[in-house]
mmCIF file with all atom_site columns, C-alpha atoms in Angstrom:
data_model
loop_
_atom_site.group_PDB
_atom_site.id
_atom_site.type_symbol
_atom_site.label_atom_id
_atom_site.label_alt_id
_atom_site.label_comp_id
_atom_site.label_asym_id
_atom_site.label_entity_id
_atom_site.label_seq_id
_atom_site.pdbx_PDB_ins_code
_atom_site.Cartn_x
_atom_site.Cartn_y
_atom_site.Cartn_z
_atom_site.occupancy
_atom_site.B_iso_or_equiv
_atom_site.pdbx_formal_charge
_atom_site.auth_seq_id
_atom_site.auth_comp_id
_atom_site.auth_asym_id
_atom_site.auth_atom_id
_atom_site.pdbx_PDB_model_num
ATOM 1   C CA . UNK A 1 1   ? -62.169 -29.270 43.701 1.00 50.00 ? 485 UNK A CA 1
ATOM 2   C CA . UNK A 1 2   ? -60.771 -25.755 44.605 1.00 59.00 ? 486 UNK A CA 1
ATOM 3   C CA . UNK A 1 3   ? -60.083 -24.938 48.071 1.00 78.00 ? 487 UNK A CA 1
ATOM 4   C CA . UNK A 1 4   ? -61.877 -22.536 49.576 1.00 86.00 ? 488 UNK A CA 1
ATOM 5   C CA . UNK A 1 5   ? -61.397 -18.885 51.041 1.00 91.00 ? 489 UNK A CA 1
ATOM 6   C CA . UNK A 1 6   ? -62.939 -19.543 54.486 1.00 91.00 ? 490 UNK A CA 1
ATOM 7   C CA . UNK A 1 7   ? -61.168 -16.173 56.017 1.00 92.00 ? 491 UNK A CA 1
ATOM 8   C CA . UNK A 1 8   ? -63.762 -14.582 53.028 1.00 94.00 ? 492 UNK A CA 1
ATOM 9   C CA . UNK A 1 9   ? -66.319 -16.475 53.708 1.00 95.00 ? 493 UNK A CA 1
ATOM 10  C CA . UNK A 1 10  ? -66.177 -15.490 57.117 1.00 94.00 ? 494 UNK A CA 1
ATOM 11  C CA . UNK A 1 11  ? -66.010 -11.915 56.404 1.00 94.00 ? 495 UNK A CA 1
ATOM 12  C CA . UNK A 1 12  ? -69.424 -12.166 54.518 1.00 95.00 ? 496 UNK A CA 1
ATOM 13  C CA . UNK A 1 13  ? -71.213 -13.864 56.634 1.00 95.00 ? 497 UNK A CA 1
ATOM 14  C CA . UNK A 1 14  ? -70.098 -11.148 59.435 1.00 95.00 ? 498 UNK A CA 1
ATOM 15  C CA . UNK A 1 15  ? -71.779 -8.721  57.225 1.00 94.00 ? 499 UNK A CA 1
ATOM 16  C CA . UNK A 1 16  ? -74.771 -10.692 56.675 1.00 94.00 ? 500 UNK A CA 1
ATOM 17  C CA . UNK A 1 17  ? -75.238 -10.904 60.142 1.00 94.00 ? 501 UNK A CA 1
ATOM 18  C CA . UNK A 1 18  ? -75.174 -7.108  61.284 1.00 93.00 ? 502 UNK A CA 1
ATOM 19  C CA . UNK A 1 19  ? -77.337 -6.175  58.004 1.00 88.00 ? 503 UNK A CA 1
ATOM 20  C CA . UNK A 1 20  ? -79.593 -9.378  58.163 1.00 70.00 ? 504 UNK A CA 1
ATOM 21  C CA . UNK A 1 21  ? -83.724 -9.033  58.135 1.00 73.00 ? 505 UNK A CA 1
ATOM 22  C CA . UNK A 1 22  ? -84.214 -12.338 56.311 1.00 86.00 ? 506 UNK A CA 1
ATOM 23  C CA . UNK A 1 23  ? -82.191 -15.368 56.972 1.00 90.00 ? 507 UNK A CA 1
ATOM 24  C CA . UNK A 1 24  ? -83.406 -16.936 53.730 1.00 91.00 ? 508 UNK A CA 1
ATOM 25  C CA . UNK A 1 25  ? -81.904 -13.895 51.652 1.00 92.00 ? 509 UNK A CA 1
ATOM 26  C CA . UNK A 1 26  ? -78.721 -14.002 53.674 1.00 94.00 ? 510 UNK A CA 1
ATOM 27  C CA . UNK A 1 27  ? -78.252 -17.940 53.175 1.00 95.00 ? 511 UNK A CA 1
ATOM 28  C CA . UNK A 1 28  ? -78.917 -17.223 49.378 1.00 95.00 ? 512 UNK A CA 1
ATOM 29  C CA . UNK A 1 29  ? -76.573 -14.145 49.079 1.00 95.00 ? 513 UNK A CA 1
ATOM 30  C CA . UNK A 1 30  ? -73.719 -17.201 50.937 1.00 96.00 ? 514 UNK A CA 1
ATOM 31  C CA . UNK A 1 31  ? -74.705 -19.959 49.214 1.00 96.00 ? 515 UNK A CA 1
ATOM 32  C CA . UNK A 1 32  ? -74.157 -17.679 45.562 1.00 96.00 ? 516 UNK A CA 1
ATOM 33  C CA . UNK A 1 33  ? -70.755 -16.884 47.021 1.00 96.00 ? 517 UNK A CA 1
ATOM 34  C CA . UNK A 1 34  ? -69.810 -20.746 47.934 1.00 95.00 ? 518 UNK A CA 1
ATOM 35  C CA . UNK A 1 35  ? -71.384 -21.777 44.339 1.00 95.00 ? 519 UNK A CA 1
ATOM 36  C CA . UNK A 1 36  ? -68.887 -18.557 42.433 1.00 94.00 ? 520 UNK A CA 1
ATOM 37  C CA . UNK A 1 37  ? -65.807 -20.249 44.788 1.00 93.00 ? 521 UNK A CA 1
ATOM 38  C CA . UNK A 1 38  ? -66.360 -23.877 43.761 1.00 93.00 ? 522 UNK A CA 1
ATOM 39  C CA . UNK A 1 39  ? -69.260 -24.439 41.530 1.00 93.00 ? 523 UNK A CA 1
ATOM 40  C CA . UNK A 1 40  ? -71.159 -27.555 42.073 1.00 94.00 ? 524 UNK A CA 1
ATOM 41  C CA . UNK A 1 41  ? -74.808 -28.569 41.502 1.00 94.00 ? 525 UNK A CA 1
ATOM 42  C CA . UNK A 1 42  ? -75.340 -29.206 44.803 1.00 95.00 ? 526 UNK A CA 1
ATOM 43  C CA . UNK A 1 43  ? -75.409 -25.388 45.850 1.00 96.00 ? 527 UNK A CA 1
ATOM 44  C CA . UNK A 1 44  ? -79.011 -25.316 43.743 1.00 95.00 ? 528 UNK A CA 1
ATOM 45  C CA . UNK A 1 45  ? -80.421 -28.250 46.208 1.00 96.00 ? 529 UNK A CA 1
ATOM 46  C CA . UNK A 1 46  ? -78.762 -26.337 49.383 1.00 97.00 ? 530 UNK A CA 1
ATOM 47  C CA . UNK A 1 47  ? -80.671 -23.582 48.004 1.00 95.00 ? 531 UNK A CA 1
ATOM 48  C CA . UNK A 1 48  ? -83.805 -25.218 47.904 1.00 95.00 ? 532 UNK A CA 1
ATOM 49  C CA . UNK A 1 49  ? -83.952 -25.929 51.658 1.00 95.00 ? 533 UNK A CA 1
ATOM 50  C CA . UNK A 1 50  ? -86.741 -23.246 53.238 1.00 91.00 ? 534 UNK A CA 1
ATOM 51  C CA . UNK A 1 51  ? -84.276 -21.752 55.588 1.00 89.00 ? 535 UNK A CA 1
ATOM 52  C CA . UNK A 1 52  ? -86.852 -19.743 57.769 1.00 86.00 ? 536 UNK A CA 1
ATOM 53  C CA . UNK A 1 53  ? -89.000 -22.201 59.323 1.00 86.00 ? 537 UNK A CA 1
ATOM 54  C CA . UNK A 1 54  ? -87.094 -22.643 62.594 1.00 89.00 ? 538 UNK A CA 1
ATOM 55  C CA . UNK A 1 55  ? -86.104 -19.725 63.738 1.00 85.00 ? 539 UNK A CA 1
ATOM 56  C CA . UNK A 1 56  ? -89.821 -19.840 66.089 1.00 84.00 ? 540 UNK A CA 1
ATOM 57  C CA . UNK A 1 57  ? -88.740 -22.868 67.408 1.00 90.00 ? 541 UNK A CA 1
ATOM 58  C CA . UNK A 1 58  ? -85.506 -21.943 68.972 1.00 90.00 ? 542 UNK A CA 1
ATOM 59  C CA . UNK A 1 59  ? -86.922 -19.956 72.344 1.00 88.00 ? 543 UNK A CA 1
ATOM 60  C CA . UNK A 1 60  ? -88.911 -22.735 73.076 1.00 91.00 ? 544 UNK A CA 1
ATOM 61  C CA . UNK A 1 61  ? -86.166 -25.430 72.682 1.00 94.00 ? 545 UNK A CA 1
ATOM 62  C CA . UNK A 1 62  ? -84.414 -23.408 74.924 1.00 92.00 ? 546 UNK A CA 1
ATOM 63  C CA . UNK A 1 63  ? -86.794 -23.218 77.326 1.00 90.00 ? 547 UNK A CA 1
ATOM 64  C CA . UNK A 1 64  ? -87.606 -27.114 76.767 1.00 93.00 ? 548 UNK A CA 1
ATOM 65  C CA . UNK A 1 65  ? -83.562 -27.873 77.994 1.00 94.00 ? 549 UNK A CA 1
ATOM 66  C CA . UNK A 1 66  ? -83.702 -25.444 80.622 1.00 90.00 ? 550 UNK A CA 1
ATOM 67  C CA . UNK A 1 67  ? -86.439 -26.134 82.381 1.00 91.00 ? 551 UNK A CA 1
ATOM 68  C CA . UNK A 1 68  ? -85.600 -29.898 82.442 1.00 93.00 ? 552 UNK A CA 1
ATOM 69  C CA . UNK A 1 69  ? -82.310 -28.666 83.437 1.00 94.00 ? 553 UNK A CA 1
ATOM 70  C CA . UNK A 1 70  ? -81.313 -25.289 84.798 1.00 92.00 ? 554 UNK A CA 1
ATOM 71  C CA . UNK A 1 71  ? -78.235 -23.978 85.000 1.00 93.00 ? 555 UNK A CA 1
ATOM 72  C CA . UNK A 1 72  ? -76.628 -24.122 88.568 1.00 93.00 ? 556 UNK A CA 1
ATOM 73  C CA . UNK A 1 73  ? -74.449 -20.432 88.534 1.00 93.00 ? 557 UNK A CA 1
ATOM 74  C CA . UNK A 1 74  ? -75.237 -17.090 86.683 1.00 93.00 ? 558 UNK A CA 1
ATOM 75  C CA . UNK A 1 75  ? -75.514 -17.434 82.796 1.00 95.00 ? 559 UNK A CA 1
ATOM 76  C CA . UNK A 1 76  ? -72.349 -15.471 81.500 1.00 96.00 ? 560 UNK A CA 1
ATOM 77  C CA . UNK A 1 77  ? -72.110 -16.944 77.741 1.00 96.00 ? 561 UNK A CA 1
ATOM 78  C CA . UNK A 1 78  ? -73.788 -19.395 75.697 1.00 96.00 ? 562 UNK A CA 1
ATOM 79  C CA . UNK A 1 79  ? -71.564 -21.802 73.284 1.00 96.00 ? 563 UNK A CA 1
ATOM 80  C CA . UNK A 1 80  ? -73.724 -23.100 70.521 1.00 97.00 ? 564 UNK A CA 1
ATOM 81  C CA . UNK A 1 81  ? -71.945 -26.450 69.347 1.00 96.00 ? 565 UNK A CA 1
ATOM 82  C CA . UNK A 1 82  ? -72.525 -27.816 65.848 1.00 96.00 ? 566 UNK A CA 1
ATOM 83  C CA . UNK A 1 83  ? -72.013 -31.276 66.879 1.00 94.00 ? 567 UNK A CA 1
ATOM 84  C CA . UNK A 1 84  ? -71.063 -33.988 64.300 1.00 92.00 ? 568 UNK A CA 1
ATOM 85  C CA . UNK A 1 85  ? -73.917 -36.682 63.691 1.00 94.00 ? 569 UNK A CA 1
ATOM 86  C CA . UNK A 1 86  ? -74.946 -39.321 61.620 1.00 94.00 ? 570 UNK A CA 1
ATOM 87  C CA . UNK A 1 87  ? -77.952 -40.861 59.389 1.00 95.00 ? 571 UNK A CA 1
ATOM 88  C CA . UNK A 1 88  ? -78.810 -44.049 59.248 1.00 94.00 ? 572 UNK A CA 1
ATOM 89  C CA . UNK A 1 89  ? -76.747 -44.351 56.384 1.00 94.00 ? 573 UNK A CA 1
ATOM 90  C CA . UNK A 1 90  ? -73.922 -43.197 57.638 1.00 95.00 ? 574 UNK A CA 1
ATOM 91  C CA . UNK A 1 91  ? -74.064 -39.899 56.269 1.00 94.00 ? 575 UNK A CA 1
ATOM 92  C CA . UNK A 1 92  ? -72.513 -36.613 58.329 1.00 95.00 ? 576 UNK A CA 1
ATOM 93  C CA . UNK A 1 93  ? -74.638 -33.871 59.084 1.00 96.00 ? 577 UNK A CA 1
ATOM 94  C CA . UNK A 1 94  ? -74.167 -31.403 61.946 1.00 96.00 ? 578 UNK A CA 1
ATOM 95  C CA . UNK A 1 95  ? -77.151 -30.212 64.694 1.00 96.00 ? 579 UNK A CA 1
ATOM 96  C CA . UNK A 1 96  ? -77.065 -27.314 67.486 1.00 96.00 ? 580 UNK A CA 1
ATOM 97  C CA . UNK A 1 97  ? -76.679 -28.157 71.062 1.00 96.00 ? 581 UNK A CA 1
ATOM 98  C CA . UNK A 1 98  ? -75.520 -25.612 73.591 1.00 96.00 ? 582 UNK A CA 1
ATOM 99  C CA . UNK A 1 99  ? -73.412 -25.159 76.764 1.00 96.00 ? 583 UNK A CA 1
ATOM 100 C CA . UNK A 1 100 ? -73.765 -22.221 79.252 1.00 96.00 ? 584 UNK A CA 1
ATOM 101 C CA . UNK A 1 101 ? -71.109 -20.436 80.740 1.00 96.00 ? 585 UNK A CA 1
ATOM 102 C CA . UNK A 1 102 ? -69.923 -18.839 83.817 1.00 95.00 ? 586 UNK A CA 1
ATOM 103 C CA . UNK A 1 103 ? -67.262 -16.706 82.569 1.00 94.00 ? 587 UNK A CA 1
ATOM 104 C CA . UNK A 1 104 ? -67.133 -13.988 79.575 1.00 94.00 ? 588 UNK A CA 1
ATOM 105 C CA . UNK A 1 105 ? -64.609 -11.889 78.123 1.00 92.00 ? 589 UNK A CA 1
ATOM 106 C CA . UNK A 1 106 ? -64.979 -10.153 74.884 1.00 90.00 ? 590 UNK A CA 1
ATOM 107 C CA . UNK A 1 107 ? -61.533 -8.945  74.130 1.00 89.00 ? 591 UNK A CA 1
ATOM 108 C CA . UNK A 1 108 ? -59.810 -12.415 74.173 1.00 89.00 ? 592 UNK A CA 1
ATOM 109 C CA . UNK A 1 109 ? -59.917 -13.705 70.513 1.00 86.00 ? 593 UNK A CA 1
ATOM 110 C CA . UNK A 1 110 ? -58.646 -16.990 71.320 1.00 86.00 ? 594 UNK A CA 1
ATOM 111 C CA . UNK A 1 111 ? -61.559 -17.556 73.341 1.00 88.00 ? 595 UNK A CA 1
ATOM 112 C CA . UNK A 1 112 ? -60.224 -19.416 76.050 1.00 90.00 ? 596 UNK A CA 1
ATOM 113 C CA . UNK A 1 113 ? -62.694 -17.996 79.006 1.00 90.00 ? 597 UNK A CA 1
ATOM 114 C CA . UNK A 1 114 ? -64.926 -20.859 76.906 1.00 90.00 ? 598 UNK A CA 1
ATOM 115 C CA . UNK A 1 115 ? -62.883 -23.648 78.787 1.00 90.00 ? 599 UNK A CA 1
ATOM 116 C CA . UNK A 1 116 ? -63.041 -21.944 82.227 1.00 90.00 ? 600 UNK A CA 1
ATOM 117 C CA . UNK A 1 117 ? -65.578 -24.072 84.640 1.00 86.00 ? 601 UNK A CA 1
ATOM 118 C CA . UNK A 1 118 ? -67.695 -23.929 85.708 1.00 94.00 ? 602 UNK A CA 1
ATOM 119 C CA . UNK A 1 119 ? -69.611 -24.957 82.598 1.00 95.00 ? 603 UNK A CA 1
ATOM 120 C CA . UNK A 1 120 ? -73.055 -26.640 82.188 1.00 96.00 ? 604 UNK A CA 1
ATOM 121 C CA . UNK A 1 121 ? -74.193 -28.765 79.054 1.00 95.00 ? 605 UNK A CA 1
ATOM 122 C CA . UNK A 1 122 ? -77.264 -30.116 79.594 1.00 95.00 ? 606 UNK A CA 1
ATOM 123 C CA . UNK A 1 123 ? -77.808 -33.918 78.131 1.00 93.00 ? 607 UNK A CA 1
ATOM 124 C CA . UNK A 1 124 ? -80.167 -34.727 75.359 1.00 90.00 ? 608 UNK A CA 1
ATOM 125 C CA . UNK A 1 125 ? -80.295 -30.553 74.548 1.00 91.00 ? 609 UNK A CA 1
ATOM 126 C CA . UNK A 1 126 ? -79.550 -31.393 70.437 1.00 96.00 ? 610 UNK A CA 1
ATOM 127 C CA . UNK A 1 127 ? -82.430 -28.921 68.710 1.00 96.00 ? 611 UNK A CA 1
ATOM 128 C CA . UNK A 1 128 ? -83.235 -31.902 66.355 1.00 95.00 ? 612 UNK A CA 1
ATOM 129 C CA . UNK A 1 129 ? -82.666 -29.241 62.955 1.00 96.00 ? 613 UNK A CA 1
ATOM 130 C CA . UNK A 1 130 ? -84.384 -31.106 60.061 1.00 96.00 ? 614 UNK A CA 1
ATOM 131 C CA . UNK A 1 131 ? -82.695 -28.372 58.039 1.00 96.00 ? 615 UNK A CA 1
ATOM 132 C CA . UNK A 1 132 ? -79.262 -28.753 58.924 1.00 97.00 ? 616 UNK A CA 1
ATOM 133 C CA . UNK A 1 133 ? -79.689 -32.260 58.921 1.00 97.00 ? 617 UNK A CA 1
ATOM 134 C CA . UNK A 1 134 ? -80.878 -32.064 55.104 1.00 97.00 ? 618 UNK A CA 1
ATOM 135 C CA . UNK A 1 135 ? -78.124 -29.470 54.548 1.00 97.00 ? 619 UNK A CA 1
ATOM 136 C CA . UNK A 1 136 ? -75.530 -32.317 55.446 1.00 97.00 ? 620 UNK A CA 1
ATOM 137 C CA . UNK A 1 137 ? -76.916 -34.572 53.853 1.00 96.00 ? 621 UNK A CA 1
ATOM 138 C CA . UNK A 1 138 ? -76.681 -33.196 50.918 1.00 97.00 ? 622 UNK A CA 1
ATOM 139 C CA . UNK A 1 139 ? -73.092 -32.253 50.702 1.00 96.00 ? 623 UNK A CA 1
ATOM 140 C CA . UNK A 1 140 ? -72.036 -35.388 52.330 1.00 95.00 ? 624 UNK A CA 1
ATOM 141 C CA . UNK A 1 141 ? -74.190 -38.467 50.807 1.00 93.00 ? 625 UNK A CA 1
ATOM 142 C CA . UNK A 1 142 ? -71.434 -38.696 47.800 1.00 91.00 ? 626 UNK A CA 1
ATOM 143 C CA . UNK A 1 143 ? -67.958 -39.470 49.067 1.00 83.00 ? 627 UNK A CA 1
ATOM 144 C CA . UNK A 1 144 ? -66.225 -39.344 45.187 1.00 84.00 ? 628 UNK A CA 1
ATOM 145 C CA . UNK A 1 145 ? -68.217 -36.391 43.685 1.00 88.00 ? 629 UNK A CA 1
ATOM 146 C CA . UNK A 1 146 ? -70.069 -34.557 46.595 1.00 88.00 ? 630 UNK A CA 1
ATOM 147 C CA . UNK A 1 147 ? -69.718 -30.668 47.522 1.00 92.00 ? 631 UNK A CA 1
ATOM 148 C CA . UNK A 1 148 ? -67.849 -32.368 50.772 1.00 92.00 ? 632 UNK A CA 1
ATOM 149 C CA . UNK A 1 149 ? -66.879 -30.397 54.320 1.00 92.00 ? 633 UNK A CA 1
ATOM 150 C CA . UNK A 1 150 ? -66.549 -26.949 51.796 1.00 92.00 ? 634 UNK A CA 1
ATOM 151 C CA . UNK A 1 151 ? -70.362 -26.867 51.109 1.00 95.00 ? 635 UNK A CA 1
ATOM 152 C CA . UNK A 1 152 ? -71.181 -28.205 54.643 1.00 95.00 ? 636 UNK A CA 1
ATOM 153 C CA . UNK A 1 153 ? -69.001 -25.638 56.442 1.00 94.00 ? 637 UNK A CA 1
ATOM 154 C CA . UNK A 1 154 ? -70.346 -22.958 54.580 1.00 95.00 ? 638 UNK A CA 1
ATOM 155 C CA . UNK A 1 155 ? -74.111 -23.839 54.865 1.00 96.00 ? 639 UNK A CA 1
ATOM 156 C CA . UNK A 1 156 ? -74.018 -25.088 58.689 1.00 96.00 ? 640 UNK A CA 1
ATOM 157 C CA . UNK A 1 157 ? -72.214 -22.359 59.837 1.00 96.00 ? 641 UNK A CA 1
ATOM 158 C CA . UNK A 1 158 ? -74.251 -19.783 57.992 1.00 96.00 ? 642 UNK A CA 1
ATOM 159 C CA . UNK A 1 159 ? -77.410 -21.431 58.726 1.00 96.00 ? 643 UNK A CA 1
ATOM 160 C CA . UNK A 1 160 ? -76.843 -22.164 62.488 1.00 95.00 ? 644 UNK A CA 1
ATOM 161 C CA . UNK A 1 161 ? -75.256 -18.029 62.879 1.00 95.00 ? 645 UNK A CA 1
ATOM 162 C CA . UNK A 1 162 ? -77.998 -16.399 60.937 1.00 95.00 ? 646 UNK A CA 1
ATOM 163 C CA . UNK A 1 163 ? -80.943 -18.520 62.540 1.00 94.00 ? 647 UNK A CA 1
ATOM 164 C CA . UNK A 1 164 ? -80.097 -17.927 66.390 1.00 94.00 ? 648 UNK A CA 1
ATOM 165 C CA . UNK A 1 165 ? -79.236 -14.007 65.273 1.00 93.00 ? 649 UNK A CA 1
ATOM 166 C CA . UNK A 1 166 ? -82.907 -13.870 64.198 1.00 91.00 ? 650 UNK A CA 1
ATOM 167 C CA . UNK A 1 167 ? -83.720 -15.843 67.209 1.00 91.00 ? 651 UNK A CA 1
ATOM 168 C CA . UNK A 1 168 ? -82.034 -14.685 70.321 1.00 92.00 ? 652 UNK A CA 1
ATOM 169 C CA . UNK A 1 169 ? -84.016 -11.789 72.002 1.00 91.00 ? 653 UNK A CA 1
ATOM 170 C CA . UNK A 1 170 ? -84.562 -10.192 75.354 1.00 92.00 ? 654 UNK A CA 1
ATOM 171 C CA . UNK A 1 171 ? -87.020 -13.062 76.189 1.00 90.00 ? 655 UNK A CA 1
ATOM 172 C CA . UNK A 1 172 ? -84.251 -15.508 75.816 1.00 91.00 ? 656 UNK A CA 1
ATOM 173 C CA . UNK A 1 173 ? -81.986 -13.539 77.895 1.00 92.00 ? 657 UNK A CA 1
ATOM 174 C CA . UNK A 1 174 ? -84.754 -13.289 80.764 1.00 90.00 ? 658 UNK A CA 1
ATOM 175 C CA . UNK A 1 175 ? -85.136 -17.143 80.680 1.00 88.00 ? 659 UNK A CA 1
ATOM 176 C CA . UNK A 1 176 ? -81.766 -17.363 81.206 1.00 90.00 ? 660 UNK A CA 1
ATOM 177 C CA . UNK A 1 177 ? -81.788 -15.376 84.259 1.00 88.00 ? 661 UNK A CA 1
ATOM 178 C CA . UNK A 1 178 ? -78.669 -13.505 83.057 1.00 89.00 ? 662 UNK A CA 1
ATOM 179 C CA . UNK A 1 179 ? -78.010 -9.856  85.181 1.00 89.00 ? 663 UNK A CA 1
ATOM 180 C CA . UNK A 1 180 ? -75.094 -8.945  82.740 1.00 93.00 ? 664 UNK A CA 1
ATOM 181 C CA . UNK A 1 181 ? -74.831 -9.332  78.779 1.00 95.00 ? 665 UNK A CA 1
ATOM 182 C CA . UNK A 1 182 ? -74.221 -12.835 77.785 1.00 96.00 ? 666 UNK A CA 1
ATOM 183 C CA . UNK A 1 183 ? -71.882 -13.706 74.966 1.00 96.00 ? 667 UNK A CA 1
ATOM 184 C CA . UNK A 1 184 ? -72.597 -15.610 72.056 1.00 96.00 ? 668 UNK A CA 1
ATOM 185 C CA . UNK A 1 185 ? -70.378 -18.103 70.401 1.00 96.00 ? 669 UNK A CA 1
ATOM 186 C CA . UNK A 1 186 ? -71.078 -20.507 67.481 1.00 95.00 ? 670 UNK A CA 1
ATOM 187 C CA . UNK A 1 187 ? -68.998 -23.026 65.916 1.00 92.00 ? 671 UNK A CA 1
ATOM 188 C CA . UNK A 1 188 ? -68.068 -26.587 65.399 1.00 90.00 ? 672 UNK A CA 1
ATOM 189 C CA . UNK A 1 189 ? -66.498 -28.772 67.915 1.00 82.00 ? 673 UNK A CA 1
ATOM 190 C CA . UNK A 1 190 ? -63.483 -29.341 66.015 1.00 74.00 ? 674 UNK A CA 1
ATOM 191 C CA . UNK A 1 191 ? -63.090 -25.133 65.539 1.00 73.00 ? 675 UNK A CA 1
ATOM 192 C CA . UNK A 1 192 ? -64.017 -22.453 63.410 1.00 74.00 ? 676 UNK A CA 1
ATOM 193 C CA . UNK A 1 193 ? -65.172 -20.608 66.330 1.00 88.00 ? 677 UNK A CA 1
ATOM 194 C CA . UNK A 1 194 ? -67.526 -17.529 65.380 1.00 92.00 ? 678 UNK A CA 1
ATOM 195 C CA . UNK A 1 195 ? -67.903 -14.889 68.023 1.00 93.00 ? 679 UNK A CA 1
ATOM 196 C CA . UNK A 1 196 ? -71.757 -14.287 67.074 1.00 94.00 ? 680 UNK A CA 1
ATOM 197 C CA . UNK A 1 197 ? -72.627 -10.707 69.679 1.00 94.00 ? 681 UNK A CA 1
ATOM 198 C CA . UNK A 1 198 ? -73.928 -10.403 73.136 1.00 95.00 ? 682 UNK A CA 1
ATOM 199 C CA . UNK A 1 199 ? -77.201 -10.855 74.371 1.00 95.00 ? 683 UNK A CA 1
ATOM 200 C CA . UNK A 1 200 ? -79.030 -8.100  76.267 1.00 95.00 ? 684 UNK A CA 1
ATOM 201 C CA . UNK A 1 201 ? -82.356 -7.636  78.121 1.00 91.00 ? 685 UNK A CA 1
ATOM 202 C CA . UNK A 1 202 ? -83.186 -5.551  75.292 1.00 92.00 ? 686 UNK A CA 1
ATOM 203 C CA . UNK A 1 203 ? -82.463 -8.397  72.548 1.00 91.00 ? 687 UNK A CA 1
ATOM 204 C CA . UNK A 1 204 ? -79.323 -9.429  70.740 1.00 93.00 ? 688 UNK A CA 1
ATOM 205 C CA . UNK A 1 205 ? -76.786 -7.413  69.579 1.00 93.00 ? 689 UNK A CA 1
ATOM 206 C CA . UNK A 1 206 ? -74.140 -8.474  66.499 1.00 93.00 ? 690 UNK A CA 1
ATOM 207 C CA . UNK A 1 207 ? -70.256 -8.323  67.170 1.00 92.00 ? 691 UNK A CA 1
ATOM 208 C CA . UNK A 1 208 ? -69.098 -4.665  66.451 1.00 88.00 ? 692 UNK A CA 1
ATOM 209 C CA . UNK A 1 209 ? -65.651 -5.941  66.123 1.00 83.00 ? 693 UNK A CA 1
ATOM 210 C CA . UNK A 1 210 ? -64.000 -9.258  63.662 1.00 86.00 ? 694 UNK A CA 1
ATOM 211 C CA . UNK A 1 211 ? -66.112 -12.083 64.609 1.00 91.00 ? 695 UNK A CA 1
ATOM 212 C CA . UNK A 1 212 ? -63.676 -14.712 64.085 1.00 87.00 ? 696 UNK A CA 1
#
């Protein structure tokens, strides 16, 4: 299977993210890309998965988390974490959990104000994404001949950045409590950190700048 260009894929999905309306057209327009890179039938089933059906749910399992536990010091940055699961068959897939953070800066690439305490990651605060969980499933269910951690890196990512961009708003940002513009970062917990935007009373607002 050819490797893929993630440093492209990367760049697209940037774009799709400042000129996204429409997650479902976005994930197509990425999921076209992956299936020109390394063509595999299991791009078509990816495909298939309604995309938009979850981006409602994603204030209120916020809200769920927080209120069951709040966060002890002012809210400077949110880490969403595509944590690595499994099915009862042993099967990978990745869901969304999140951590908030007390310390922000958006010049530093490397990211490293992410390990700076004090942090707080709630317990239990997975969002339970049947789509992401299908998603994985579907790249992952055949060892020998499966689409593999390409297709699952590309649709996670995409899916997991372009549903909390059509998510996050200024309602999010006053349940947070936040007096200053909280940063957003998505990515999986082994890397491929994504430096999403910033959060604002007024809603969210995409990374000017390279987002990886």
């Amino acid at each position: 299977m050819s490797a893929l260009d993630y440093r492209a894929f990367y760049r697209l999905l940037a774009t799709e993210v400042r000129a996204s309306t429409d997650v479902s057209r976005s994930m197509d327009t990425l999921l076209a890309w992956g299936h020109q890179r390394i063509p595999h039938p299991s791009w078509a089933a990816l495909k298939e998965l309604d995309c938009s059906v979850e981006s409602a749910g994603v204030g209120k399992w916020l809200t769920r988390v927080l209120r069951r536990a709040p966060c002890p010091f002012p809210v400077r940055a949110i880490y969403f974490g595509l944590g690595e699961r499994t099915n009862r068959d042993r099967v990978e897939f990745a869901d969304l959990y999140f951590g908030l953070l007390s310390h922000y800066e958006p010049a530093d690439k490397a990211c490293e104000w992410l390990w700076r305490g004090p942090s707080h990651y709630p317990a239990k605060a997975y969002l339970g994404s049947a789509t992401l969980k299908a998603g994985g499933v579907i790249c992952n269910e055949d060892e020998a001949a499966g689409l593999g951690t390409p297709g699952h890196v590309v649709f996670a990512l995409a899916f997991a950045t372009l549903l909390l961009r059509a998510a996050l708003d200024g309602e999010i940002y006053q349940r947070l409590g936040a007096v200053e513009p909280v940063g957003v970062v998505v990515g999986f917990d082994s890397g491929d950190l994504f430096r999403l935007g910033e959060l604002h009373g007024e809603g969210f607002q995409p990374r000017k700048g390279t987002m990886t």
